[in-house]
Coordinates of C-alpha atoms and ligand atoms in Angstrom, one line a residue:
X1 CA 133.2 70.8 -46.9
X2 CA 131.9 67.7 -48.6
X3 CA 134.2 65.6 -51.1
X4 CA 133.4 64.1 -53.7
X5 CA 134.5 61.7 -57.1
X6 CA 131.6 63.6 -59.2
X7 CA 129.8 66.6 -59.6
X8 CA 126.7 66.4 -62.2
X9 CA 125.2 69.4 -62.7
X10 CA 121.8 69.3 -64.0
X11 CA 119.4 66.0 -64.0
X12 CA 117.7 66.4 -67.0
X13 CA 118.2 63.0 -69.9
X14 CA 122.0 63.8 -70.2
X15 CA 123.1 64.3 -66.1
X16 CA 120.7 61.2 -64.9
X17 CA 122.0 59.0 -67.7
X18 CA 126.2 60.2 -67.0
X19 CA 125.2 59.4 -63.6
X20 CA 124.3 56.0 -64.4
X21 CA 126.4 55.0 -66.0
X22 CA 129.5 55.8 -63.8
X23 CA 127.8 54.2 -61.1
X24 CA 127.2 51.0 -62.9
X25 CA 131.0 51.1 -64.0
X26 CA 132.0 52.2 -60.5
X27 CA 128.8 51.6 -57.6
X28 CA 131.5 52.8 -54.9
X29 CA 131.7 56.4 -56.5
X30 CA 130.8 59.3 -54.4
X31 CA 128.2 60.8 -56.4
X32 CA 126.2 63.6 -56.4
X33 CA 123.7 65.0 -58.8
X34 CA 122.6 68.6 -58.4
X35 CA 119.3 70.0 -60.4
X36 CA 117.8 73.4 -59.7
X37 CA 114.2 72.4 -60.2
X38 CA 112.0 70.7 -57.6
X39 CA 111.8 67.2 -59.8
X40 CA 114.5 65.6 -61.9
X41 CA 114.2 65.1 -65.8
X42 CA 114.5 68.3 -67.4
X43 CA 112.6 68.5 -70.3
X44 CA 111.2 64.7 -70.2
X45 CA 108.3 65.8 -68.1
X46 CA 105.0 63.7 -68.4
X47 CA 101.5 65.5 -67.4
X48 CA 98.2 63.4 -67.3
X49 CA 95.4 65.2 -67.1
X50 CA 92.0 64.1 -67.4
X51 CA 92.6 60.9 -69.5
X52 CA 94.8 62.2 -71.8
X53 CA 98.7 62.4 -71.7
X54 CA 100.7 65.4 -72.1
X55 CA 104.4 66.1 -72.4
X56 CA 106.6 69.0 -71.8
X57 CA 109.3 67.6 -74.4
X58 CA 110.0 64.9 -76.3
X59 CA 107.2 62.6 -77.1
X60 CA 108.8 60.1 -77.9
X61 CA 112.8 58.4 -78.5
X62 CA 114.3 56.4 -81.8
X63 CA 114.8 53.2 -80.4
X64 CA 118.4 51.7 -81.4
X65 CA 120.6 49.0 -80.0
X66 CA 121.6 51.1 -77.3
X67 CA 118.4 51.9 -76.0
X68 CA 117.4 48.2 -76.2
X69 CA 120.8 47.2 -73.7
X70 CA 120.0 50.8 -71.5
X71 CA 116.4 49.8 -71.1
X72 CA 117.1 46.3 -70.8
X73 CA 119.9 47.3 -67.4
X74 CA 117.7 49.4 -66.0
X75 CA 114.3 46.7 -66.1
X76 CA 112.4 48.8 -68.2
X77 CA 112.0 46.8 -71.6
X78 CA 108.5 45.7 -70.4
X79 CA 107.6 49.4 -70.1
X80 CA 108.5 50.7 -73.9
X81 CA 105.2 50.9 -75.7
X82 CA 106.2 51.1 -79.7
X83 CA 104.3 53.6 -81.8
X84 CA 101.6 52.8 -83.7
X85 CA 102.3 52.0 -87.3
X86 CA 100.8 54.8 -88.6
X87 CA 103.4 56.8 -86.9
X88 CA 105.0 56.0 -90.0
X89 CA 103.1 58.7 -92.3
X90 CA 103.9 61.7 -91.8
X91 CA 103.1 65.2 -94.0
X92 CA 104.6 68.5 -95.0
X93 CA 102.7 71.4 -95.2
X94 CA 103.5 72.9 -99.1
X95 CA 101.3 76.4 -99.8
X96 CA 98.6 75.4 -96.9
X97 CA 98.2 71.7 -98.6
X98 CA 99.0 68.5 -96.5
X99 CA 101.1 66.0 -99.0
X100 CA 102.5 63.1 -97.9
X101 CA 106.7 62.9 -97.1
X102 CA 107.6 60.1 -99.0
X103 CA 108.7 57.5 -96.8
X104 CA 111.3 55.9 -99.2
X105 CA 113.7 56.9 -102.5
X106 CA 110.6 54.7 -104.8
X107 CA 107.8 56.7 -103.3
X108 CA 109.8 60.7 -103.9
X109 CA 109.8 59.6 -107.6
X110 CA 106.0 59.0 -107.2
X111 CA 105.4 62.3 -104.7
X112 CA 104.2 65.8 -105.5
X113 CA 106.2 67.4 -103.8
X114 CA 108.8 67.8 -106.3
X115 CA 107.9 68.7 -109.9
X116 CA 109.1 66.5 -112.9
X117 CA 112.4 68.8 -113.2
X118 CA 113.3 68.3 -109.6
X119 CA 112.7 64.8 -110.1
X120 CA 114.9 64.2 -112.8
X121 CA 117.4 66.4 -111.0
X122 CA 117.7 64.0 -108.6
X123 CA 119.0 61.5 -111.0
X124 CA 122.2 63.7 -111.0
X125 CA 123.2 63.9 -107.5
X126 CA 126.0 61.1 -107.9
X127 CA 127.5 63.2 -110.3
X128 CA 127.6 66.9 -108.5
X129 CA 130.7 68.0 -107.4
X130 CA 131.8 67.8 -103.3
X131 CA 131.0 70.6 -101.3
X132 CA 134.0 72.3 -99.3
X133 CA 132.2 74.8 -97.2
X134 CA 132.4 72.9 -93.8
X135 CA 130.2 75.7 -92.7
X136 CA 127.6 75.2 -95.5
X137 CA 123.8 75.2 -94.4
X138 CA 121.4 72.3 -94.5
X139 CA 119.0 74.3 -97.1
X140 CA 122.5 75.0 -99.6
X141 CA 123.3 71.4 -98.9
X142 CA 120.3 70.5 -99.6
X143 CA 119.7 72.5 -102.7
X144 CA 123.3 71.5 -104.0
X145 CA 123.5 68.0 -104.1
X146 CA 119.7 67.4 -105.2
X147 CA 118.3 70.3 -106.7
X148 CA 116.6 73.3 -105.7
X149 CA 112.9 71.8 -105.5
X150 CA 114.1 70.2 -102.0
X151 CA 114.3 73.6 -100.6
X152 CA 111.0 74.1 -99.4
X153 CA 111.2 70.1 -97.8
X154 CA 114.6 71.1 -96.4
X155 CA 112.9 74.0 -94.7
X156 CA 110.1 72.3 -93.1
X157 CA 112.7 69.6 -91.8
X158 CA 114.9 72.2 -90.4
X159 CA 111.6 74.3 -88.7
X160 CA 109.4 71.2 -87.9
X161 CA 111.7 69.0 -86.3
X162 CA 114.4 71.1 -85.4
X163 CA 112.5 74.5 -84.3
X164 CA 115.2 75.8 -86.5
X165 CA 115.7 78.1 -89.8
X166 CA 117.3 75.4 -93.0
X167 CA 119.0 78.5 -94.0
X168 CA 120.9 79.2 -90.4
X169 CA 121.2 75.5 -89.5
X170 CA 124.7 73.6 -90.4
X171 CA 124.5 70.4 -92.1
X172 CA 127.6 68.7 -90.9
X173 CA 126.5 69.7 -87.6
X174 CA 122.9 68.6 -88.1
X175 CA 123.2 65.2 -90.4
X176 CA 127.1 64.4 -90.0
X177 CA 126.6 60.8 -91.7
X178 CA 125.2 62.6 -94.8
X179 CA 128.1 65.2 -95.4
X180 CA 131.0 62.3 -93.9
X181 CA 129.0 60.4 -96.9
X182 CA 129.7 63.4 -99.3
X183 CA 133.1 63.6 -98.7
X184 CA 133.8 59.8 -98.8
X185 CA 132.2 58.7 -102.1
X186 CA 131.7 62.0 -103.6
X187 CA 127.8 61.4 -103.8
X188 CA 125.2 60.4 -100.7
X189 CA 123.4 58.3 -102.8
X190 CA 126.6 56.2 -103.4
X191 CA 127.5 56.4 -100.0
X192 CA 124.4 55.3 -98.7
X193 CA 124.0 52.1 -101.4
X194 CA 127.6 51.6 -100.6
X195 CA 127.0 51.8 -96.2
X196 CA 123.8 49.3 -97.3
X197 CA 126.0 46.8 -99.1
X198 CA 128.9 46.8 -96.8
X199 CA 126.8 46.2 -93.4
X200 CA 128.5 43.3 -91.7
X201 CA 125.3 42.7 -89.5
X202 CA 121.2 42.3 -90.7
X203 CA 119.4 45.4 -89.8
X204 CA 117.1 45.0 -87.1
X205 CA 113.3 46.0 -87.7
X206 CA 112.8 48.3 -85.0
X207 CA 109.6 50.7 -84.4
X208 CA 110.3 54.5 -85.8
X209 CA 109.4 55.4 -82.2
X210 CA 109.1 54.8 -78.6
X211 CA 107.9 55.8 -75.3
X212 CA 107.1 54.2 -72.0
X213 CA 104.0 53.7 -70.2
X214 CA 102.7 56.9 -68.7
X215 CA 105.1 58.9 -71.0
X216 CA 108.7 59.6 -71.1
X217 CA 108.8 60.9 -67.6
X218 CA 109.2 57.2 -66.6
X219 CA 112.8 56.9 -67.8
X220 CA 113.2 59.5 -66.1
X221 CA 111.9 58.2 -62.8
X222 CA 113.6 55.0 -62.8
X223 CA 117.4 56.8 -63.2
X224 CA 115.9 58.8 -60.1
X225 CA 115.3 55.0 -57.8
X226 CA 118.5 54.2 -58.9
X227 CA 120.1 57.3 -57.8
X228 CA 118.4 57.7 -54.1
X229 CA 119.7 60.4 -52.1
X230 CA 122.8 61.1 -54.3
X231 CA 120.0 63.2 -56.4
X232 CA 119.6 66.7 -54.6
X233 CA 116.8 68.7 -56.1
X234 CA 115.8 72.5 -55.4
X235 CA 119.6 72.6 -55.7
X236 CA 121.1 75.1 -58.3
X237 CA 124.7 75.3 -59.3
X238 CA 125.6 78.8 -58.5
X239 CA 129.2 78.7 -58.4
X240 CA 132.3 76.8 -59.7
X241 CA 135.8 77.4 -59.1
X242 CA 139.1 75.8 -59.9
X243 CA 141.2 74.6 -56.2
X244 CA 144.0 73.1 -57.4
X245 CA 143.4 69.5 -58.9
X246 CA 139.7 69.8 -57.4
X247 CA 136.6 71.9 -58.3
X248 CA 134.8 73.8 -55.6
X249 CA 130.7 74.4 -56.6
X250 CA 128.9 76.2 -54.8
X251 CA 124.9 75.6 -54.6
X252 CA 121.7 77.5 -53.9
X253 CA 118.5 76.6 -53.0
X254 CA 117.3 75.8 -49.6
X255 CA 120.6 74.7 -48.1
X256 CA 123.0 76.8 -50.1
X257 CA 126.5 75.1 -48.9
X258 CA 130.0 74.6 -51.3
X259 CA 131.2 70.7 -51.8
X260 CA 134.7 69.7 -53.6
X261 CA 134.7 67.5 -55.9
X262 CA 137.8 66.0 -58.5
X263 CA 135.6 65.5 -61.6
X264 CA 132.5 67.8 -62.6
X265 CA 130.0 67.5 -65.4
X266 CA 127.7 70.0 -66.0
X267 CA 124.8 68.7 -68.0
X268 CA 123.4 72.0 -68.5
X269 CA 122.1 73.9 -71.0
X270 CA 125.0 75.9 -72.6
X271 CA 124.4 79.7 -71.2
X272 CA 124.3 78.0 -67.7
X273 CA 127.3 76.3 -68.0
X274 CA 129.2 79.6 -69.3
X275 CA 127.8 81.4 -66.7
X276 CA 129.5 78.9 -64.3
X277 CA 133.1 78.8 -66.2
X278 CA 133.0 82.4 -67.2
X279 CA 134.7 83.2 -64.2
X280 CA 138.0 80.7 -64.8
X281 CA 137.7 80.2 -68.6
X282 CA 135.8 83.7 -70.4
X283 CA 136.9 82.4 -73.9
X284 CA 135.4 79.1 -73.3
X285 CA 131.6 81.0 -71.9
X286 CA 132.1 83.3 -74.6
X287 CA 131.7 80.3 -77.2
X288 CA 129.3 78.3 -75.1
X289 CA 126.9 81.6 -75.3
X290 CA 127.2 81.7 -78.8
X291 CA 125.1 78.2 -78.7
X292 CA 121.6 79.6 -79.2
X293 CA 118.6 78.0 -78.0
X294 CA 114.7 78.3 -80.0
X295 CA 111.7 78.1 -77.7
X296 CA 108.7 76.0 -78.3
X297 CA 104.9 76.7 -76.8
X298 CA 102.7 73.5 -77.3
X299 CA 99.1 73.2 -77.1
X300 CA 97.5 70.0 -76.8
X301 CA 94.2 69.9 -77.7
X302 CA 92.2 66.9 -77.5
X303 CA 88.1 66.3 -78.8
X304 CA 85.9 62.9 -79.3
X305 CA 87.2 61.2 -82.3
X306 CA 84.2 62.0 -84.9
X307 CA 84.2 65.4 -84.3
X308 CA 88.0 65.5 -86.9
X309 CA 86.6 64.9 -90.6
X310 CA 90.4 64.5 -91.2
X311 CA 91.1 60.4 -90.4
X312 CA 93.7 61.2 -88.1
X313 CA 95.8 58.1 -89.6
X314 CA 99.3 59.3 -89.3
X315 CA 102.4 61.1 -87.2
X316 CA 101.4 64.3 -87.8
X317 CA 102.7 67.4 -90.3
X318 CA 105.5 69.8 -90.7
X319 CA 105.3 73.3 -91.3
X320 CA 107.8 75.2 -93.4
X321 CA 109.3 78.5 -91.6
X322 CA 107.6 81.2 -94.0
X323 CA 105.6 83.8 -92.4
X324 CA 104.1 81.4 -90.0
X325 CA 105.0 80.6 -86.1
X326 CA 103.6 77.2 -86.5
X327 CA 106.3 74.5 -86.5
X328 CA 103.8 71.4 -86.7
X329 CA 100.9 69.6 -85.3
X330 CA 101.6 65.9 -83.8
X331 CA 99.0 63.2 -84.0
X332 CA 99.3 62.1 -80.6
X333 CA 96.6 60.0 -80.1
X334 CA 97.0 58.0 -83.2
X335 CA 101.2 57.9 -82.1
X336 CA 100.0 56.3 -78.6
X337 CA 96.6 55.4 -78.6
X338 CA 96.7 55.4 -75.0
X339 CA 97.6 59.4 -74.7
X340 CA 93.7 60.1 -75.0
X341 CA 90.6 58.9 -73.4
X342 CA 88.8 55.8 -75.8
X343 CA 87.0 57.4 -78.6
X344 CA 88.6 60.9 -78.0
X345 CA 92.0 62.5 -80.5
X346 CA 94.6 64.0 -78.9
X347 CA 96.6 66.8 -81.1
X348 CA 99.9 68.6 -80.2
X349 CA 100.4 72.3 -82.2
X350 CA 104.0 73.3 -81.8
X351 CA 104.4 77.1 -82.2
X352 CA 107.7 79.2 -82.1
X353 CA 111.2 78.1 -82.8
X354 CA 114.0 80.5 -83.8
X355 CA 112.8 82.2 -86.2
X356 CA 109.5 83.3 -84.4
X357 CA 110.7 84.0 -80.6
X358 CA 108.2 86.0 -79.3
X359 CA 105.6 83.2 -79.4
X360 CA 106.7 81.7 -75.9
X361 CA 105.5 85.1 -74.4
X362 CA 102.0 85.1 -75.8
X363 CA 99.0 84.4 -73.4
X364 CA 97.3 81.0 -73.0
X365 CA 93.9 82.2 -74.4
X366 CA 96.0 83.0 -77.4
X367 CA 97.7 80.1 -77.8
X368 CA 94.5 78.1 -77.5
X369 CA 92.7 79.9 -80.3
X370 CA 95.7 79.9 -82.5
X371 CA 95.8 76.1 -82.1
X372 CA 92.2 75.3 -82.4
X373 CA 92.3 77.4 -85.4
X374 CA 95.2 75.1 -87.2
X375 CA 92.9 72.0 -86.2
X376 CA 89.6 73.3 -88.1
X377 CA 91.9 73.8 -91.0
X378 CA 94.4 71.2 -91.3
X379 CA 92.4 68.3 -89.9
X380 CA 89.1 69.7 -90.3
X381 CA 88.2 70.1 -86.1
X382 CA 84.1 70.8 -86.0
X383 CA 83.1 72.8 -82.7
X384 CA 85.5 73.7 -79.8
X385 CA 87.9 71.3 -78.4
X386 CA 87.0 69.5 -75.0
X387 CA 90.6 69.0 -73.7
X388 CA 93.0 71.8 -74.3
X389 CA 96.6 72.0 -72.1
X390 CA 99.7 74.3 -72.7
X391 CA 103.5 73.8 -72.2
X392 CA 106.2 76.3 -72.6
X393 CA 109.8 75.3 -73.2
X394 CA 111.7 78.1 -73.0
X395 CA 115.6 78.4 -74.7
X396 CA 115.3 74.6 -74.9
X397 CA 115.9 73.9 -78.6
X398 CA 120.1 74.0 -79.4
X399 CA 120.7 75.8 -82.8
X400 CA 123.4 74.2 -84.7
X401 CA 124.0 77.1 -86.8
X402 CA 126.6 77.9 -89.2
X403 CA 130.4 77.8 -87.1
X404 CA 128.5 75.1 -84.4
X405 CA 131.4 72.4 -85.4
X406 CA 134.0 74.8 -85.2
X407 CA 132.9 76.1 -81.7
X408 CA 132.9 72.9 -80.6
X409 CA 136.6 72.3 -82.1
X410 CA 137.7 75.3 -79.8
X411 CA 135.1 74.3 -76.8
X412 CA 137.3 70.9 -76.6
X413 CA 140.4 72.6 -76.7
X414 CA 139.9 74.8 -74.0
X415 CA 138.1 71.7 -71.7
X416 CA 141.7 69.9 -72.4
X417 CA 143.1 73.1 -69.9
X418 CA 140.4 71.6 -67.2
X419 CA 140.9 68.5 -66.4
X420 CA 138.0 66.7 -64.9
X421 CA 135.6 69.3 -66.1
X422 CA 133.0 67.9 -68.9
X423 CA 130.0 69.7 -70.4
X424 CA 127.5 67.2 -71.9
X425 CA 123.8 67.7 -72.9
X426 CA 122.0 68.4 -76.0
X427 CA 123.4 71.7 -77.1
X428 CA 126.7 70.0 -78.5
X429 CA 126.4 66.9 -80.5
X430 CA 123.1 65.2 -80.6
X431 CA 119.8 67.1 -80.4
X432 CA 117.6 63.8 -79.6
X433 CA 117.1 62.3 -76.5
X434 CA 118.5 59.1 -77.5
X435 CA 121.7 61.0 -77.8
X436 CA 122.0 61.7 -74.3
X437 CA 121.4 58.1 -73.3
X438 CA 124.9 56.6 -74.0
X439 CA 128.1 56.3 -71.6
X440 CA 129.5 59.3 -72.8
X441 CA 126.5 61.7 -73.8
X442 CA 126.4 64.4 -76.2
X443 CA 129.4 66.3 -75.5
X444 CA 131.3 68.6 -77.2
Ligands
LIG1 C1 109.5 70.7 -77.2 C2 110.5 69.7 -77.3 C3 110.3 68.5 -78.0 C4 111.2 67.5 -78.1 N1 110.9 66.3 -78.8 C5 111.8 65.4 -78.9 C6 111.4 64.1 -79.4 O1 110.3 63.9 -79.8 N2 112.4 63.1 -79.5 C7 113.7 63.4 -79.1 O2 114.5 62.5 -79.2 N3 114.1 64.5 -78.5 C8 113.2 65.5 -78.4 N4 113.5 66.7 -77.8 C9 114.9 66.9 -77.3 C10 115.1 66.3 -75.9 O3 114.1 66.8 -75.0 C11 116.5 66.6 -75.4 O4 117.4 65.9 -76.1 C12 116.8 66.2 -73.9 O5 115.6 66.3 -73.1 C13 117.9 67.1 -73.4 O6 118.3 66.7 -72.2 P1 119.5 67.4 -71.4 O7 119.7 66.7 -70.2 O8 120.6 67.7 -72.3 O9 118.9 68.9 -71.1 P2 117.7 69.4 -70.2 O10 116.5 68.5 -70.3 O11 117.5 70.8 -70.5 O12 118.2 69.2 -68.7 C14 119.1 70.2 -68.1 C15 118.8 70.2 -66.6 O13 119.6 71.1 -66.0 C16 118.9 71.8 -65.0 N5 119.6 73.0 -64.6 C17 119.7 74.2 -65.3 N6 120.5 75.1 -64.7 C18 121.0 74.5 -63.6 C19 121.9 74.8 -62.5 N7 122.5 76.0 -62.5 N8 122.1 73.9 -61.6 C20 121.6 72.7 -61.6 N9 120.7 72.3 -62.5 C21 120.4 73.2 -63.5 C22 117.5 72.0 -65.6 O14 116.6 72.3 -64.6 C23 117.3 70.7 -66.3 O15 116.7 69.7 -65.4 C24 112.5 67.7 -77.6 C25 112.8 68.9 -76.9 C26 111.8 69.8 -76.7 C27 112.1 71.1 -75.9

């Protein structure tokens, strides 16, 4: 049986940065990364197809110091391509209506979206009284500390960017700086004025969004050079057991064979990684299959440029939850320029999400219409589109709902009876992909 330092489990953002990392710290590690599917990167998957760029996941990353240093190590800095600035408008979809999100405290004073009451409620938020429901959800947040004409803005938030349901999802889980905020100064507003004033160092401009050239599968590809034949793919984790000081992990695929190894990470998405500790630890996969995940069918639809009477001059829009399985439409094209053919749009309709989990399962045909359909009306689409692709992530969203922080509290109290067993990814901490890129990941 093989030996070694670490285990990853899982080579998706989370397992091929961990591994990374420790070998940078430590290049004489014995390493070895298992992933079940045939290509590493999990969810940063990158499809071109006739001139225009597609991806399964995220479409981007927030870049941040720590993206600039990882990028940077691993000779990829000439490779970021910045969005473009319109990336910086973006809409909410209120009763079928585009308005604007206001990009800044000046311009929600100016913005429609809340009425002249909600407005001057706002004014009051330094004075409302700290919450102490550590449990309480983004849209009562929300709705508490600035009044309830941010609920329907707090539901497309929670629906467009997070796949997720305002009312479900927890706030300290979802924005911890805002509620750490709350409970420090008593207000958000002061805290934030007081975070602004008390910054030691100048804030660095940086773009509201990245990707590399040909799309976010290329971080992706250069973690795989650096990880050679330590990477095995077609290689699912079927099995883990405790020996001792050592783990024993078992693997599928076309060489199914058991390994030992002292340390093991499993960069998994939660139900797999209680289906592998479920059989040592059954409180532990009991809480990490309480972690639910919302699914997310994109259809990217792409047309010659004239043929949208909408000007395309912006991010994109976010849908409230409502009655509606449609999460939000992404400008692509107008993101990255270069994710469509000169002349041509590229548009990304994101359907599903928690609340709507049948979506996933309907057929391509009726994905496509649905789609198209949201084009003619939101950005005013003339004919049929030219260009039309699907992707399906299944489970792939994490739901910090309600109780999320206190799962975690008991997930890292039963990992402290394991040592050398860590379970990272995005279904604990961070949702982003950014999140998954430091030394020590998103874990729990
Ligand atoms: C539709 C969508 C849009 C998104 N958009 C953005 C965005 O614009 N910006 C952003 O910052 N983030 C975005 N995200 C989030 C981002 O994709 C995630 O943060 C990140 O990709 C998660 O990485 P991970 O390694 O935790 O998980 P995953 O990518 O899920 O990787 C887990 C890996 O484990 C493998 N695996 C599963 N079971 C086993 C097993 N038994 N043995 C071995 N391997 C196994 C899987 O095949 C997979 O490769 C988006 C996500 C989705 C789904």
């Amino acid at each position: 049986m093989d030996d070694h330092d670490l285990l990853i489990a899982g080579a998706g953002a989370a397992g091929l940065a961990r591994a990374w990392f420790r070998l940078a710290a430590a290049p004489s590690l014995r390493l070895c990364v298992a992933e079940a599917a045939p290509r590493a990167g999990g969810w940063m998957r990158s499809v071109p197809r006739d001139g225009y760029l597609c991806e399964a996941g995220p479409q981007g990353f927030r870049p941040n110091e720590a993206t600039d240093e990882l990028c940077a190590a691993l000779g990829v800095a000439g490779d970021v391509v910045p969005a473009a600035a319109a990336a910086q408008r973006r809409w909410v979809l209120l009763r079928g209506r585009m308005v604007a999100l206001p990009a800044g405290p000046g311009q929600f004073l100016a913005s429609p979206l809340l009425s002249f009451g909600d407005k001057l409620r706002l004014f009051g938020e330094p004075w409302r009284r700290r919450g102490d429901d550590p449990e309480e959800s983004m849209a009562d947040f929300l709705v508490r500390r600035f009044g309830r004409g941010t609920r329907p803005l707090a539901e497309a938030l929670a629906h467009g960017i997070f796949a997720g349901d305002a009312a479900r999802l927890e706030m300290a889980s979802m924005f911890p700086l805002l509620t750490e905020l709350e409970q420090r100064h008593g207000s958000v507003v002061r805290g934030l004025f007081r975070r602004k004033r008390d910054r030691s160092k100048p804030r660095v401009q940086r773009p509201v969004l990245c990707s590399f050239r040909g799309g976010m599968a290329g971080l992706a590809d250069r973690f795989v050079r650096e990880l050679g034949d330590r990477l095995l793919l077609g290689t699912p984790v079927q099995s883990l057991q405790k020996d001792g000081d050592h783990y024993v992990v078992g693997f599928g695929g076309a060489r199914p064979r058991s390994v030992r190894a002292r340390e093991v990470a499993l960069a998994l998405p939660s139900a797999a990684a209680a289906a592998l500790v479920a059989g040592f630890d059954p409180a532990l996969a009991a809480d990490l299959q309480q972690i639910r995940s919302a699914s997310v069918a994109s259809v990217y639809l792409g047309a010659p440029r004239e043929r949208f009477a909408h000007p395309l001059d912006g991010f994109g829009c976010l849908a409230p939850k409502h009655d509606s399985p449609l999460l939000g439409v992404l400008l692509c094209s107008s993101v990255f320029p270069d994710h469509a053919p000169r002349g041509h749009a590229l548009l990304r309709v994101m359907t599903g999400g928690a609340e709507h989990p049948r979506e996933i399962d309907r057929s391509d045909a009726e994905l496509c219409a649905q789609a198209a359909g949201h084009a003619r009306a939101l950005f005013g689409l003339s004919g049929e589109p030219t260009f039309l692709h699907v992707e399906r992530c299944r489970d792939a969203i994490a739901q910090f709902e309600k109780g999320h922080r206190a799962r975690l509290e008991r997930i890292g109290a039963r990992l402290s009876h394991h040592p050398g067993l860590s379970l990272l990814g995005a279904c604990y901490r961070q949702i982003a992909v950014v999140g998954q890129w430091t030394a020590e990941g998103s874990r729990p």
